[in-house]
Amino acid sequence: MPTSKLPTNFHKLLVKDTVKLLKTSADTKNLNLGKTIHAHLIISNQTTPYHVIRTNSLINLYSKCGQIEIARRMFDRMLERNVVSWSALMAGYLHSGFPLEVFGLFKAMALEEVFRPNEYILATVLSCCSDTVLFIEGRQCHGYVLKSGLVFHQYVKNSLTYMYSMCSDVEGAMSVLNSVPGSDVFTYNSIINGLVEHGYLSEALEVLGRMAGEFVIWDNVTYVNVFGLCTGLKDLKLGLQVHNRMLKSNVEFDEFVSSAIIDMYGKCGEISMARSVFDVMQTRNVVSWTAMLAACLQNGCFEEALKLFFHMELEGIMPNEYTFAVLLNSCAGLSALGHGNSVHARAVKSGFKNHVIVGNALINMYAKGGNIESGSKVFSDMVYRDSITWNAMISGYSHHGFGKEALIVFQDMLAAEEHPNYVTFVGVLSACAQLGWVREGLYYLHQLMNQLDIEPGLEHYTCIVGLLCRAGQLDQAENFMRSTPVKWDVVAWRTLLNACHVHRKYQLGQKVAEIVLRMDDDVGTYILLSNMHAKAKRWDGVVKIRKLMRERNIKKEPGVSWIEIRNHTHVFVSDDNKHPEISQIYEKVRELLAEIKPLGYVPNISSVLHDVEEEQKEDYLSYHSEKLAIAYALMKTPPEAPVHVIKNLRICDDCHSAVKLISKVTNRVIVVRDVNRFHCFRDGYCSCADYW
DNA sequence: CTAGGGTTAG
């Protein structure tokens, strides 16, 4: 640092002046300037004997500049100390992240019995209690400041309310707020922050109401906290009000506030508002970019998230672990394994692969992309895991039809003493449903969840319906639905309807169909019903369904399948002839069908709507979008590469049996993600065991 | 003459 800034008569400085200069260097965190002064003091023999106030200033300097060891050495060498010596060092330890050292010093100080701790000491010690969530010590401090009267210092009151908030004692925090007069913006900020962080949202709202009623000027931290509260409450109206208030104030829209607003709008489903805040930001950091990417992700704009990342890179902003997590989850949303792989590689290269959120996102990406083996590899390589890690692996296995593996992971989770939660049991029960393990499923629902104090919800009950259906106990499933006091949604009824279709329970199916048709207008349901009637050769039923579709103006959603080859997406629509290589693709489909016919493939005519001319039916089946996509993938990828197809509807019976045989004759792994689950075709078999 | 409190993203 420029010594030229020092006074010319520097060598003759009085104690008063050195102290002032040292304070300036400490406040501006100018270590070089401080060291220069210190050096001068040493060479001019002014450091021995130790002058208390001057040494305090040096301790303060080194504490503030993150040189806590030097500060400690100076403290230890002092022959005489005062309260300031202690508090300067304690504050240093607090800010260097060693709160436990502070407690040690506090005890040593009390043992000397020379100084009474003052408000500075107590504010520092209370902050350490907040940082380490030491509630008992915090309450002891509360007792002390009450008896000594120190509680009436604003700093002490504020650190006390913050301590209670951080220890999630809402009542304690509120009682300090109410019993000690005088609250400033810090009091309110710290209490609202603590309440929001611990999920006491209605309490935070109440405190906010009181703050608004008093004359306290909001600062940027207030706004960050309050936007966080709106986010937690998912209260868009309140968010807009606060945003409006801020626009009228003089508070600067810095990175912190803007990121909080973007996050709030993103989570409230207002992506365009999020974007407009983002666009007018003066300077954007990783956090603001990641908040914007996350807003895209949460609103289903996965491609937009990936596109924005490209611009982020152009601006030279380096991604961090949160950015990678958002990107991977966007790839998961697109089932874009290729992009996901590249992001994975980048995360490894940038050194973020060992972060829990990245690992979790990787498992999710591979599971949703259809590559459960890679997901499992990531899982076993993870050094740190949380409950989300375990849940992602359990539900990943479950979606892929690996029920046993899912339950093994669940057992490992219990053994690792990670607490299962609501989501865990959705995965566990759907694994039981895959396996048709009725006894186990009911045990988990009635015994284990009860034991762990997890209230079962609709999703769990729906899994049980699926479980009973899988086991062929359709009447029990219906009984379960009638006897369980829960508001069933269309998903549960459709599960039962689907089972009627698979198990060919025509009577029950018609009964359930009436209920389902009263509840939703999903085109998939109509197709399922039409197929159910067709299977039973009840052509009148098929006609009725088609009439209903016309009446209700249900458009036949075309089947769409897509595949990713070298980061490029190819889309196929049933009976489509838009693809530039369509004639070669048709040729390939015919070739494949000819190959599997000797293995017993018989076109399943009942999958086709009945009013197609008989001789055309076989052609109709050949041109289902997943057949086109698979044929194209087989043409364009190396012989050992697995084929990944994503489809918007439920895969039909005919395609299912055709793809099984195609996997056999071509010796390929073919993974089809339909609207419900994954089908992994290998050597003539499918992971769904023909139940879907 | 010195020391103390609250910030964002899955």
XYZ file of C-alpha atoms (C1' of nucleotides) in Angstrom:
702
model
C 0.000 0.000 0.000
C 1.288 3.510 -0.752
C 3.298 4.699 2.203
C 3.207 8.119 0.549
C -0.247 8.533 2.057
C 1.321 8.544 5.517
C 2.072 11.868 7.193
C 5.648 13.055 6.620
C 6.350 13.287 10.334
C 5.330 9.676 10.638
C 8.207 8.750 12.947
C 7.001 11.254 15.504
C 3.392 10.013 15.612
C 1.652 10.078 18.941
C -0.238 7.071 20.280
C -3.469 8.889 19.474
C -2.542 9.177 15.816
C -1.252 5.623 15.344
C -4.461 4.303 16.880
C -6.495 6.371 14.504
C -4.502 5.169 11.508
C -4.774 1.579 12.657
C -8.543 1.948 12.995
C -8.757 3.279 9.464
C -6.715 0.368 8.135
C -8.904 -2.081 10.062
C -12.170 -0.520 8.883
C -11.064 -0.529 5.273
C -9.481 -3.983 5.665
C -6.228 -2.488 4.420
C -3.781 -5.019 5.816
C -0.777 -3.514 4.002
C -1.283 -0.090 5.488
C -1.759 -1.608 8.935
C 1.377 -3.710 8.587
C 3.366 -0.658 7.522
C 2.326 1.148 10.670
C 3.032 -1.935 12.772
C 6.482 -2.252 11.218
C 7.206 1.374 11.920
C 6.211 0.904 15.542
C 8.572 -2.051 15.855
C 11.629 -0.403 14.313
C 11.126 2.762 16.303
C 11.057 0.659 19.464
C 7.549 1.695 20.344
C 6.102 -1.809 20.805
C 7.822 -2.618 24.087
C 6.493 -2.248 26.639
C 3.059 -3.065 25.296
C 0.735 -0.145 25.294
C -2.763 -1.478 25.989
C -4.778 0.740 23.678
C -2.274 0.629 20.838
C -2.034 -3.159 21.075
C -5.824 -3.391 21.121
C -5.822 -1.486 17.854
C -3.356 -3.960 16.395
C -5.469 -6.917 17.587
C -8.465 -5.288 15.992
C -6.528 -4.756 12.760
C -5.415 -8.376 12.461
C -8.808 -9.705 13.560
C -10.605 -7.687 10.919
C -8.109 -8.654 8.228
C -8.510 -12.373 8.829
C -5.097 -12.783 10.503
C -6.477 -14.270 13.697
C -3.253 -16.128 14.638
C -1.265 -12.880 14.690
C -3.989 -11.202 16.736
C -3.875 -14.068 19.220
C -0.075 -13.844 19.519
C -0.252 -10.164 20.357
C -3.029 -10.782 22.871
C -1.029 -13.544 24.577
C 2.062 -11.354 24.919
C 0.210 -8.539 26.637
C 1.138 -8.085 30.287
C -1.891 -5.949 30.919
C -5.242 -6.187 29.153
C -8.599 -4.461 29.329
C -12.110 -5.452 28.209
C -11.428 -4.154 24.726
C -8.479 -6.548 24.337
C -10.789 -9.448 25.017
C -13.674 -8.291 22.884
C -11.503 -7.404 19.868
C -10.008 -10.889 19.868
C -13.375 -12.566 20.445
C -14.907 -10.692 17.523
C -11.951 -11.844 15.427
C -12.584 -15.473 16.277
C -16.317 -15.040 15.597
C -15.698 -13.708 12.105
C -12.965 -16.214 11.333
C -15.462 -19.015 11.943
C -14.147 -20.222 15.318
C -17.103 -19.579 17.640
C -15.963 -22.244 20.104
C -12.738 -20.273 20.733
C -14.946 -17.385 21.796
C -16.624 -19.453 24.485
C -13.186 -20.496 25.758
C -12.076 -16.870 25.983
C -15.353 -15.906 27.643
C -14.790 -18.496 30.373
C -11.132 -17.520 30.839
C -12.163 -13.909 31.127
C -14.808 -14.716 33.726
C -12.185 -16.656 35.739
C -9.901 -13.619 35.902
C -12.745 -11.779 37.644
C -11.102 -8.454 36.861
C -13.520 -7.282 34.190
C -17.259 -7.488 34.050
C -18.372 -8.515 30.583
C -19.990 -5.549 28.864
C -22.496 -5.231 26.039
C -19.833 -5.764 23.361
C -18.723 -9.057 24.865
C -22.306 -10.302 25.224
C -23.304 -9.325 21.688
C -20.314 -11.278 20.373
C -20.953 -14.328 22.540
C -24.639 -14.336 21.600
C -23.682 -14.287 17.925
C -21.551 -17.348 18.519
C -24.575 -19.050 20.089
C -26.562 -18.216 16.927
C -23.835 -19.499 14.606
C -23.497 -22.809 16.409
C -27.157 -23.058 17.483
C -26.107 -23.413 21.133
C -29.494 -22.817 22.705
C -28.611 -23.571 26.343
C -25.640 -21.196 26.326
C -27.780 -18.638 24.525
C -30.423 -18.803 27.230
C -27.738 -18.426 29.932
C -26.593 -15.273 28.176
C -30.190 -14.098 28.105
C -30.342 -14.519 31.898
C -27.116 -12.610 32.301
C -28.119 -9.656 30.129
C -31.473 -9.434 31.915
C -29.867 -9.285 35.361
C -27.116 -6.902 34.326
C -29.407 -4.652 32.339
C -27.268 -5.050 29.238
C -30.388 -6.152 27.365
C -31.328 -2.517 26.911
C -28.449 -1.997 24.531
C -29.772 -2.185 20.985
C -26.942 -4.453 19.811
C -27.577 -6.905 22.640
C -31.307 -6.991 22.042
C -30.746 -7.638 18.357
C -28.260 -10.443 18.826
C -30.596 -11.957 21.405
C -33.602 -12.015 19.059
C -31.393 -13.387 16.317
C -30.151 -16.120 18.657
C -33.718 -17.206 19.440
C -34.651 -17.133 15.757
C -31.670 -19.260 14.772
C -32.447 -21.753 17.544
C -36.013 -21.847 16.152
C -37.541 -20.690 19.433
C -40.218 -18.432 17.985
C -41.777 -17.660 21.341
C -38.417 -16.672 22.847
C -37.687 -14.366 19.929
C -41.126 -12.793 20.077
C -40.924 -12.281 23.829
C -37.604 -10.399 23.490
C -39.101 -8.360 20.647
C -42.087 -7.463 22.805
C -40.542 -7.063 26.259
C -37.526 -4.919 25.428
C -38.429 -1.456 24.156
C -36.963 -0.111 20.945
C -36.717 -2.079 17.722
C -34.734 -0.906 14.749
C -34.359 -2.226 11.227
C -31.761 -4.739 12.445
C -34.138 -6.177 15.041
C -36.819 -6.738 12.442
C -34.434 -8.006 9.788
C -32.851 -10.580 12.033
C -36.134 -11.843 13.423
C -37.856 -12.092 10.023
C -34.799 -13.798 8.565
C -34.745 -16.380 11.347
C -38.459 -17.054 11.132
C -38.444 -17.455 7.340
C -35.375 -19.691 7.438
C -37.094 -22.066 9.849
C -40.392 -22.089 8.024
C -42.403 -20.038 10.529
C -44.023 -18.150 7.702
C -47.227 -16.947 9.325
C -45.245 -15.668 12.324
C -42.886 -13.845 9.964
C -45.875 -12.307 8.217
C -47.190 -11.100 11.564
C -43.873 -9.456 12.472
C -43.762 -7.879 9.015
C -47.179 -6.396 9.650
C -45.950 -4.812 12.869
C -42.817 -3.516 11.177
C -44.931 -1.904 8.458
C -47.010 -0.229 11.165
C -43.946 1.365 12.785
C -41.724 4.009 11.358
C -38.762 1.861 10.440
C -37.037 2.476 7.134
C -36.577 -0.740 5.148
C -33.119 -1.427 3.791
C -31.987 -3.884 1.119
C -31.652 -6.693 3.655
C -35.266 -6.150 4.685
C -36.313 -6.524 1.067
C -34.243 -9.689 0.606
C -35.899 -11.216 3.670
C -39.395 -10.121 2.750
C -39.086 -11.447 -0.821
C -37.891 -14.694 0.732
C -41.046 -14.684 2.820
C -43.245 -14.132 -0.263
C -41.413 -17.028 -1.947
C -42.051 -19.307 1.009
C -45.711 -18.324 1.124
C -45.956 -18.519 -2.701
C -47.836 -15.247 -2.292
C -47.533 -13.473 -5.637
C -49.881 -10.665 -4.595
C -47.745 -9.780 -1.585
C -44.630 -10.084 -3.740
C -46.005 -7.586 -6.246
C -46.921 -5.175 -3.440
C -43.430 -5.366 -1.956
C -41.815 -5.005 -5.382
C -43.946 -1.910 -5.924
C -42.996 -0.488 -2.539
C -39.340 -1.003 -3.337
C -39.645 0.769 -6.699
C -40.987 3.796 -4.851
C -38.176 3.730 -2.288
C -34.559 4.707 -2.764
C -33.218 1.254 -2.010
C -30.829 0.032 -4.666
C -31.681 -3.086 -6.682
C -28.402 -4.857 -5.970
C -27.531 -8.474 -6.883
C -28.959 -9.767 -3.627
C -32.346 -8.109 -3.863
C -32.705 -8.722 -7.592
C -31.868 -12.404 -7.209
C -34.413 -12.702 -4.423
C -37.072 -11.066 -6.637
C -36.234 -13.326 -9.599
C -36.467 -16.338 -7.336
C -39.789 -15.129 -5.935
C -41.368 -14.607 -9.363
C -39.921 -17.880 -10.599
C -41.399 -19.873 -7.746
C -44.723 -18.060 -8.065
C -44.937 -19.067 -11.733
C -44.383 -15.554 -13.101
C -41.456 -16.220 -15.397
C -41.941 -13.097 -17.522
C -41.743 -10.843 -14.448
C -38.612 -12.704 -13.367
C -37.136 -12.129 -16.790
C -37.907 -8.419 -16.851
C -36.207 -7.913 -13.475
C -33.230 -9.919 -14.721
C -32.992 -7.939 -17.963
C -32.700 -4.545 -16.286
C -30.028 -5.576 -13.789
C -26.885 -3.440 -13.950
C -24.415 -6.172 -13.006
C -25.249 -9.846 -12.767
C -23.294 -12.419 -10.812
C -23.494 -16.227 -10.749
C -26.353 -16.074 -8.288
C -28.545 -13.822 -10.406
C -27.895 -15.970 -13.486
C -28.593 -19.158 -11.587
C -31.771 -17.698 -10.114
C -32.947 -16.901 -13.651
C -32.010 -20.370 -14.937
C -33.845 -21.890 -11.973
C -36.915 -19.777 -12.759
C -36.905 -21.277 -16.271
C -36.484 -24.768 -14.854
C -39.319 -24.398 -12.357
C -41.654 -23.215 -15.079
C -40.829 -26.017 -17.479
C -38.800 -23.878 -19.886
C -35.913 -26.339 -19.973
C -34.533 -25.358 -23.351
C -34.627 -21.694 -22.406
C -32.506 -22.526 -19.339
C -29.885 -24.195 -21.513
C -29.944 -21.299 -23.975
C -29.500 -18.749 -21.182
C -26.525 -20.679 -19.886
C -24.877 -20.177 -23.260
C -25.269 -16.390 -22.836
C -24.012 -16.605 -19.282
C -20.816 -18.195 -20.542
C -20.455 -15.495 -23.206
C -20.532 -12.887 -20.441
C -17.711 -14.750 -18.735
C -19.646 -15.714 -15.594
C -18.317 -18.975 -14.141
C -20.977 -21.510 -13.151
C -20.957 -22.985 -9.661
C -22.537 -26.104 -8.130
C -26.018 -24.565 -8.079
C -25.742 -23.640 -11.749
C -24.748 -27.208 -12.623
C -27.619 -28.600 -10.571
C -30.114 -26.396 -12.432
C -28.616 -27.323 -15.817
C -28.709 -31.030 -15.057
C -32.302 -30.823 -13.897
C -33.156 -28.986 -17.124
C -31.564 -31.825 -19.089
C -33.605 -34.221 -16.949
C -36.755 -32.311 -17.874
C -35.912 -32.748 -21.553
C -34.704 -36.334 -21.056
C -31.680 -35.042 -22.939
C -29.050 -37.625 -22.053
C -26.533 -36.250 -24.533
C -26.610 -32.715 -23.134
C -26.711 -34.180 -19.642
C -23.533 -36.102 -20.321
C -21.722 -32.959 -21.495
C -22.859 -31.000 -18.443
C -21.709 -33.894 -16.258
C -18.263 -33.740 -17.853
C -18.091 -29.978 -17.322
C -19.106 -30.313 -13.684
C -16.333 -32.847 -13.143
C -13.762 -30.636 -14.879
C -14.753 -27.593 -12.816
C -14.426 -29.602 -9.615
C -18.082 -29.573 -8.543
C -18.867 -33.272 -8.819
C -18.622 -33.935 -5.088
C -21.307 -31.425 -4.133
C -24.455 -33.146 -2.909
C -26.789 -31.044 -5.052
C -24.773 -31.889 -8.168
C -24.794 -35.606 -7.345
C -28.533 -35.484 -6.691
C -29.143 -33.693 -9.978
C -26.962 -36.224 -11.819
C -28.947 -39.154 -10.428
C -32.150 -37.398 -11.409
C -30.838 -36.583 -14.899
C -29.686 -40.138 -15.614
C -32.854 -41.644 -14.158
C -35.150 -39.344 -16.169
C -32.959 -39.756 -19.242
C -33.350 -43.520 -19.092
C -29.808 -44.466 -18.121
C -30.362 -45.856 -14.651
C -26.995 -47.657 -14.642
C -25.114 -44.347 -14.813
C -27.419 -42.947 -12.131
C -26.549 -45.872 -9.931
C -22.837 -45.341 -10.618
C -23.096 -41.698 -9.524
C -24.973 -42.787 -6.422
C -22.364 -45.300 -5.301
C -19.520 -42.840 -5.955
C -21.097 -40.102 -3.851
C -19.131 -39.143 -0.749
C -21.877 -37.102 0.888
C -25.564 -37.975 0.622
C -28.746 -36.435 1.935
C -32.341 -37.651 1.967
C -32.865 -36.291 -1.567
C -29.990 -38.497 -2.785
C -31.633 -41.611 -1.412
C -35.089 -40.611 -2.626
C -33.786 -39.926 -6.149
C -32.174 -43.356 -6.329
C -35.219 -45.173 -4.925
C -37.723 -43.526 -7.248
C -35.278 -43.810 -10.165
C -35.033 -47.572 -9.750
C -38.756 -47.758 -9.245
C -39.586 -45.902 -12.475
C -37.325 -48.270 -14.349
C -39.046 -51.329 -12.990
C -36.181 -52.270 -10.663
C -38.412 -52.720 -7.638
C -36.038 -55.015 -5.765
C -33.094 -52.676 -6.215
C -35.235 -49.781 -5.009
C -36.123 -51.637 -1.825
C -32.480 -52.595 -1.220
C -31.513 -48.917 -1.439
C -34.310 -48.147 1.000
C -32.918 -50.698 3.472
C -29.456 -49.143 3.057
C -30.998 -45.746 3.725
C -32.400 -46.955 7.032
C -29.056 -48.566 7.883
C -27.276 -45.279 7.126
C -29.671 -43.607 9.593
C -30.962 -41.195 6.993
C -34.553 -40.257 7.814
C -37.093 -41.333 5.198
C -39.802 -38.793 4.452
C -43.072 -38.482 2.562
C -41.327 -38.641 -0.823
C -39.279 -41.693 0.171
C -42.409 -43.734 0.701
C -43.893 -42.743 -2.639
C -40.842 -44.414 -4.193
C -40.925 -47.374 -1.817
C -44.615 -48.066 -2.327
C -44.373 -47.763 -6.088
C -41.485 -50.249 -5.952
C -43.787 -52.624 -4.083
C -46.406 -51.967 -6.748
C -43.919 -52.875 -9.506
C -43.226 -56.144 -7.738
C -46.828 -56.826 -6.740
C -45.672 -57.308 -3.148
C -48.975 -56.679 -1.385
C -47.924 -57.806 2.093
C -44.782 -55.629 2.122
C -46.584 -52.612 0.718
C -49.320 -52.747 3.315
C -46.698 -53.219 6.044
C -44.874 -50.063 4.935
C -48.112 -48.097 4.772
C -49.711 -49.228 8.017
C -46.761 -50.040 10.267
C -43.536 -48.318 9.243
C -44.958 -44.981 8.169
C -46.953 -44.840 11.362
C -43.849 -45.711 13.377
C -41.876 -42.936 11.654
C -44.755 -40.506 12.141
C -45.261 -39.867 8.420
C -48.867 -39.131 7.533
C -49.790 -41.042 4.345
C -51.203 -38.884 1.565
C -53.070 -39.354 -1.689
C -49.917 -40.363 -3.572
C -49.238 -43.207 -1.138
C -52.834 -44.431 -1.328
C -52.649 -44.293 -5.127
C -49.542 -46.502 -4.982
C -51.563 -49.017 -2.950
C -54.282 -48.996 -5.606
C -51.585 -49.660 -8.204
C -50.129 -52.390 -5.991
C -53.428 -54.250 -5.606
C -54.049 -53.868 -9.331
C -50.601 -55.226 -10.145
C -51.352 -58.274 -8.007
C -54.574 -58.759 -9.936
C -56.717 -57.953 -6.886
C -58.961 -55.529 -8.726
C -61.943 -55.959 -6.453
C -59.770 -55.318 -3.399
C -58.398 -52.242 -5.144
C -61.902 -50.966 -5.733
C -62.838 -51.725 -2.126
C -59.721 -49.953 -0.899
C -60.751 -46.883 -2.878
C -64.280 -46.954 -1.520
C -63.206 -47.475 2.101
C -60.254 -45.090 2.361
C -61.390 -41.619 3.410
C -59.395 -39.545 0.960
C -60.379 -37.346 -1.952
C -59.366 -39.550 -4.881
C -58.189 -37.783 -7.994
C -58.303 -38.885 -11.594
C -54.822 -40.441 -11.411
C -56.018 -43.094 -8.948
C -59.118 -43.919 -10.950
C -57.086 -44.093 -14.131
C -54.753 -46.569 -12.418
C -57.725 -48.806 -11.754
C -59.049 -48.278 -15.265
C -55.683 -49.193 -16.742
C -55.669 -52.386 -14.664
C -59.119 -53.275 -16.015
C -57.665 -52.852 -19.490
C -54.623 -55.027 -18.776
C -56.518 -57.715 -16.869
C -59.434 -57.531 -19.282
C -62.024 -56.868 -16.575
C -64.593 -55.432 -18.903
C -67.506 -55.031 -16.458
C -65.548 -53.215 -13.766
C -63.733 -51.272 -16.474
C -66.967 -49.808 -17.788
C -67.999 -48.797 -14.276
C -64.667 -47.104 -13.614
C -64.666 -45.522 -17.058
C -67.839 -43.632 -16.234
C -66.195 -42.172 -13.134
C -63.024 -41.246 -15.005
C -64.875 -39.630 -17.892
C -66.751 -37.430 -15.443
C -63.417 -36.237 -14.065
C -61.094 -35.510 -16.954
C -60.718 -34.800 -20.623
C -57.359 -36.432 -21.155
C -57.001 -37.847 -24.636
C -54.981 -40.776 -23.259
C -58.019 -41.928 -21.314
C -60.160 -42.025 -24.459
C -57.550 -44.018 -26.327
C -57.259 -46.439 -23.412
C -61.033 -46.873 -23.300
C -61.254 -47.346 -27.012
C -58.585 -50.042 -26.789
C -60.367 -51.697 -23.883
C -63.579 -51.973 -25.898
C -61.628 -53.156 -28.918
C -59.909 -55.920 -26.949
C -63.324 -57.158 -25.816
C -64.483 -56.825 -29.419
C -67.232 -54.437 -28.226
C -67.233 -52.285 -31.335
C -70.319 -50.434 -30.143
C -68.255 -49.272 -27.178
C -65.551 -47.998 -29.501
C -68.122 -46.065 -31.505
C -69.534 -44.582 -28.317
C -66.117 -43.361 -27.197
C -65.380 -41.783 -30.563
C -68.754 -40.052 -30.496
C -68.003 -38.763 -27.003
C -64.683 -37.414 -28.218
C -66.404 -35.532 -31.021
C -69.026 -34.141 -28.634
C -66.462 -32.969 -26.139
C -64.245 -31.698 -28.906
C -61.291 -33.849 -27.857
C -58.617 -33.648 -30.495
C -56.777 -36.836 -31.227
C -53.318 -35.954 -29.962
C -50.877 -37.464 -32.436
C -48.292 -39.873 -31.106
C -44.912 -38.176 -30.999
C -41.554 -39.796 -30.281
C -38.161 -38.208 -30.207
C -34.552 -39.296 -29.986
C -31.307 -37.484 -29.405
C -28.353 -38.272 -31.657
C -25.129 -36.354 -30.990
C -26.932 -33.533 -29.152
C -29.422 -33.175 -31.964
C -33.086 -34.004 -31.413
C -35.074 -35.864 -34.095
C -38.851 -35.764 -33.763
C -41.199 -38.338 -35.299
C -44.956 -38.067 -35.548
C -47.186 -41.062 -36.392
C -47.800 -41.388 -40.139
C -45.393 -38.570 -40.603
C -43.601 -38.057 -43.875
C -41.882 -34.779 -43.064
C -38.522 -36.270 -42.180
C -36.014 -35.826 -45.027
C -35.007 -39.489 -44.886
C -38.546 -40.807 -44.485
C -38.455 -43.358 -47.305
C -35.305 -45.019 -45.927
C -36.943 -45.047 -42.482
C -40.098 -46.741 -43.801
C -37.886 -49.243 -45.578
C -36.008 -49.950 -42.328
C -39.308 -50.461 -40.425
C -40.533 -52.964 -43.019
C -37.189 -54.743 -42.846
C -37.355 -55.002 -39.034
C -40.948 -56.255 -39.067
C -40.000 -58.870 -41.629
C -37.157 -60.002 -39.377
C -39.309 -60.442 -36.296
C -42.226 -62.170 -37.981
C -40.437 -65.560 -37.930
C -39.981 -65.079 -34.145
C -43.727 -64.974 -33.699
C -44.625 -61.334 -34.191
C -48.257 -60.960 -35.176
C -49.503 -57.452 -35.811
C -51.998 -56.699 -33.070
C -54.938 -55.387 -35.026
C -57.075 -54.619 -31.989
C -54.681 -51.810 -31.140
C -55.925 -50.005 -34.199
C -59.145 -48.105 -34.363
C -61.720 -50.418 -35.901
C -62.857 -48.269 -38.788
C -59.630 -48.636 -40.701
C -59.922 -50.941 -43.687
C -58.655 -54.397 -42.742
C -55.783 -54.466 -45.240
C -54.585 -51.021 -44.089
C -54.354 -51.957 -40.438
C -50.936 -53.520 -40.629
C -49.601 -50.408 -42.326
C -51.061 -48.192 -39.632
C -49.192 -50.081 -36.951
C -45.924 -49.908 -38.819
C -45.986 -46.182 -38.757
C -46.434 -45.575 -35.039
C -43.967 -42.875 -34.098
C -41.868 -45.034 -31.754
C -41.281 -47.558 -34.561
C -40.060 -44.763 -36.833
C -37.796 -43.364 -34.100
C -36.296 -46.751 -33.261
C -35.704 -47.569 -36.924
C -33.919 -44.249 -37.408
C -31.793 -44.710 -34.292
C -30.785 -48.194 -35.459
C -29.757 -46.706 -38.808
C -27.702 -43.873 -37.336
C -25.957 -45.172 -34.225
C -23.135 -47.703 -33.738
C -24.208 -51.332 -33.199
C -23.398 -51.436 -29.470
C -25.050 -48.106 -28.501
C -28.296 -48.243 -26.510
C -31.308 -46.598 -28.169
C -33.248 -44.012 -26.168
C -36.735 -42.981 -27.235
C -39.141 -40.608 -25.513
C -42.849 -40.779 -26.323
C -45.704 -38.459 -25.403
C -48.396 -41.148 -25.034
C -48.557 -44.583 -23.472
C -46.789 -47.192 -25.611
C -49.329 -49.444 -27.378
C -49.545 -53.252 -27.095
C -48.398 -53.815 -30.647
C -45.311 -51.615 -30.421
C -44.467 -53.191 -27.091
C -44.348 -56.724 -28.465
C -42.600 -55.581 -31.654
C -39.862 -53.701 -29.772
C -39.235 -56.686 -27.507
C -38.416 -58.788 -30.567
C -36.490 -55.991 -32.275
C -34.223 -55.810 -29.202
C -33.597 -59.509 -29.673
C -32.853 -59.624 -33.399
C -30.680 -56.503 -33.345
C -29.019 -57.360 -30.028
C -29.623 -53.799 -28.803
C -30.794 -52.268 -25.546
C -33.804 -50.094 -26.373
C -35.148 -47.765 -23.708
C -38.561 -46.183 -24.294
C -39.832 -43.586 -21.873
C -43.579 -43.321 -22.330
C -45.866 -40.931 -20.494
C -45.919 -43.140 -17.379
C -42.668 -45.003 -17.002
C -39.571 -46.522 -18.579
C -39.547 -49.658 -20.671
C -36.093 -51.171 -20.998
C -36.118 -53.732 -23.821
C -33.276 -56.221 -23.818
C -32.909 -59.623 -25.452
C -36.629 -60.010 -26.109
C -37.834 -58.907 -22.680
C -39.066 -55.652 -21.188
C -38.300 -54.362 -17.667
C -42.006 -53.699 -17.115
C -42.689 -57.437 -17.352
C -45.534 -56.620 -19.750
C -47.541 -54.718 -17.164
C -47.867 -50.982 -17.726
C -8.562 5.581 22.291
C -10.796 0.460 21.356
C -14.733 -3.589 20.463
C -20.567 -5.733 18.710
C -25.894 -7.243 15.105
C -28.859 -8.859 9.438
C -27.835 -10.733 2.553
C -29.033 -14.546 -2.657
C -29.548 -19.787 -5.756
C -31.657 -26.709 -5.824
